[in-house]
Short mmCIF file of C-alpha atoms in Angstrom, two decimals:
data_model
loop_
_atom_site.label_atom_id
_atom_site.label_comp_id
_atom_site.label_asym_id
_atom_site.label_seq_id
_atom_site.Cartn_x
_atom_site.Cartn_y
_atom_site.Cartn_z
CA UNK A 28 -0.95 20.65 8.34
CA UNK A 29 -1.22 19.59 4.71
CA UNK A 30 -2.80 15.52 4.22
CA UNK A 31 -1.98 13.97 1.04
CA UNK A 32 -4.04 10.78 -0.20
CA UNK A 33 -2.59 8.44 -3.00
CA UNK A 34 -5.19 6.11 -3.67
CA UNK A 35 -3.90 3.98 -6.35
CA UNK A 36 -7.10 1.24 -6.14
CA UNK A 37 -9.99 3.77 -6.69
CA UNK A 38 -11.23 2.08 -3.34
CA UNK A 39 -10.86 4.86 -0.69
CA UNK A 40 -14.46 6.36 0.12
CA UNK A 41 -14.82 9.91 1.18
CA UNK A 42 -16.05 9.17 4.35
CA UNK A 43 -12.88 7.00 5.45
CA UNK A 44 -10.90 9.78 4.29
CA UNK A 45 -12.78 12.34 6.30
CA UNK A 46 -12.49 9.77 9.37
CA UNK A 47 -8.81 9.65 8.88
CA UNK A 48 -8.71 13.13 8.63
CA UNK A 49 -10.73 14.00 11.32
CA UNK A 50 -8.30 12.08 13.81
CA UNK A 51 -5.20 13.32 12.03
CA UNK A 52 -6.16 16.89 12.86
CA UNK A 53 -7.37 16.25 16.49
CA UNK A 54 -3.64 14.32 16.63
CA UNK A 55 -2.11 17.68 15.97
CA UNK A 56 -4.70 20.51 17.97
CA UNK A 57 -2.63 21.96 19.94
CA UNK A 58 1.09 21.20 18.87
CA UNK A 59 3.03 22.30 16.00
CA UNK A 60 4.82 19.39 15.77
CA UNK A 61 3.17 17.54 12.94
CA UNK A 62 3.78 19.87 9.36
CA UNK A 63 1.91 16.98 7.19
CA UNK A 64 0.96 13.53 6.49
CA UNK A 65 1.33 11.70 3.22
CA UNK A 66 -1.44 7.91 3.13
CA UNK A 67 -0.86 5.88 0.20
CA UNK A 68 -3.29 2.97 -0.36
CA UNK A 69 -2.32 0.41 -3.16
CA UNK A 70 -3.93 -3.10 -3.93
CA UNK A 71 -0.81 -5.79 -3.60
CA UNK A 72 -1.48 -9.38 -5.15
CA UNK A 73 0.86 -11.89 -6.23
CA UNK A 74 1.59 -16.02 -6.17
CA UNK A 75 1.16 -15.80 -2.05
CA UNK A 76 -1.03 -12.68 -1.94
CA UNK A 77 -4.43 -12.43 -2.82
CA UNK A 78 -5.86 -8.74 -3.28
CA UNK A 79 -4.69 -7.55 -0.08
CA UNK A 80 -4.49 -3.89 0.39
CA UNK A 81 -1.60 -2.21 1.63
CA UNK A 82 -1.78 1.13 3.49
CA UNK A 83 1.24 3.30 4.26
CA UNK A 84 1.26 6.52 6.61
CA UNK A 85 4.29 8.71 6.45
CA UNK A 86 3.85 11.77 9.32
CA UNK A 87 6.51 14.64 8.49
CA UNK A 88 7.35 15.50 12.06
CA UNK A 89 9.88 18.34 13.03
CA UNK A 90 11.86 15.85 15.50
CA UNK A 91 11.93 12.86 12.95
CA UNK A 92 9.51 11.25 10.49
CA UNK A 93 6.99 8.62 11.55
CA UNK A 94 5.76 5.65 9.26
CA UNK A 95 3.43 2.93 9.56
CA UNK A 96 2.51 0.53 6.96
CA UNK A 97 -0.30 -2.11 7.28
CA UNK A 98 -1.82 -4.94 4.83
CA UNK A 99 -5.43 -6.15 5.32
CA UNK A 100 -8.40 -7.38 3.11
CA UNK A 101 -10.22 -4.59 2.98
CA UNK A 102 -9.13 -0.87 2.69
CA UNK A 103 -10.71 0.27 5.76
CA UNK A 104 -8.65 -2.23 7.95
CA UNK A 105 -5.31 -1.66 6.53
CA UNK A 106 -5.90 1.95 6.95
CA UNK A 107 -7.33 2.10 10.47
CA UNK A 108 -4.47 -0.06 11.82
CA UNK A 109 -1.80 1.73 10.25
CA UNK A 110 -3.45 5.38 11.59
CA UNK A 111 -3.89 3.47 15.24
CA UNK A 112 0.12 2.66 14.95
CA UNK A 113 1.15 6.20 13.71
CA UNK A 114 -1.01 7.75 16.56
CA UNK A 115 0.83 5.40 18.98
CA UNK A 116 4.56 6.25 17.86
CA UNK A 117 3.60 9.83 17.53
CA UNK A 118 2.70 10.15 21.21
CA UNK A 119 5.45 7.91 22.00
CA UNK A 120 7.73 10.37 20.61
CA UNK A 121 5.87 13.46 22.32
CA UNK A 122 6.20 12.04 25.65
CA UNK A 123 10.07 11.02 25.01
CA UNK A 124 10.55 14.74 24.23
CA UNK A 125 8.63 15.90 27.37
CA UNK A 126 10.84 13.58 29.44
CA UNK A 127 14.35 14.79 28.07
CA UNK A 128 12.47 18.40 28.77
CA UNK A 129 11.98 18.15 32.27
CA UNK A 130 14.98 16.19 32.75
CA UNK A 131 17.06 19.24 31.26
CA UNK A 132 14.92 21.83 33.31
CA UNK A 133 16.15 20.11 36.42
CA UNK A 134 19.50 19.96 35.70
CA UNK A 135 19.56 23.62 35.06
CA UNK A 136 18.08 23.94 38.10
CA UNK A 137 20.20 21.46 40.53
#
């Protein structure tokens, strides 16, 4: 599974990448669902916004693509919540296909 960061604030630190990778990969052991994952982290500020980072997950998965985007003060919050909400829909999805599995295997076998 390929990871791509795109760090346009200079702010992402090696060991929250490693973090995020670290659960990214444990997200996939054992399925070949997941073929990669593309984080983006950019700094958004305006009139109503005040350097507040925004953090976007995009997980290329065979059945459909999940995203997540989150905006926080700091890097590491944006980014944790938006990996905590790709984790969720990604195992939301898994179980959704498990479901529709066993519901076909018993309707083959009825």
């Amino acid at each position: 599974m390929t990871i791509e960061f795109h760090d346009e604030t200079g702010e992402l630190t090696e060991r929250l990448r490693d973090k995020v990778e670290h659960r990214l990969r444990r997200l996939a052991r054992g399925h070949r669902d997941l073929t990669g994952v593309s984080v983006a982290v950019s700094l958004e500020s305006g009139a109503t916004r005040h350097h507040e980072y925004r953090v976007r997950f995009v997980v290329y998965h065979k059945l459909g693509n999940v995203a997540a985007a989150r905006e926080a003060a700091d890097v590491s919050g944006a980014m944790l919540e938006a990996l905590d909400a790709v984790e969720r829909q990604v195992r939301v999805q898994r179980e959704r296909t498990r479901e529709k599995n066993r519901a076909r295997r018993r309707d083959a076998d009825s």
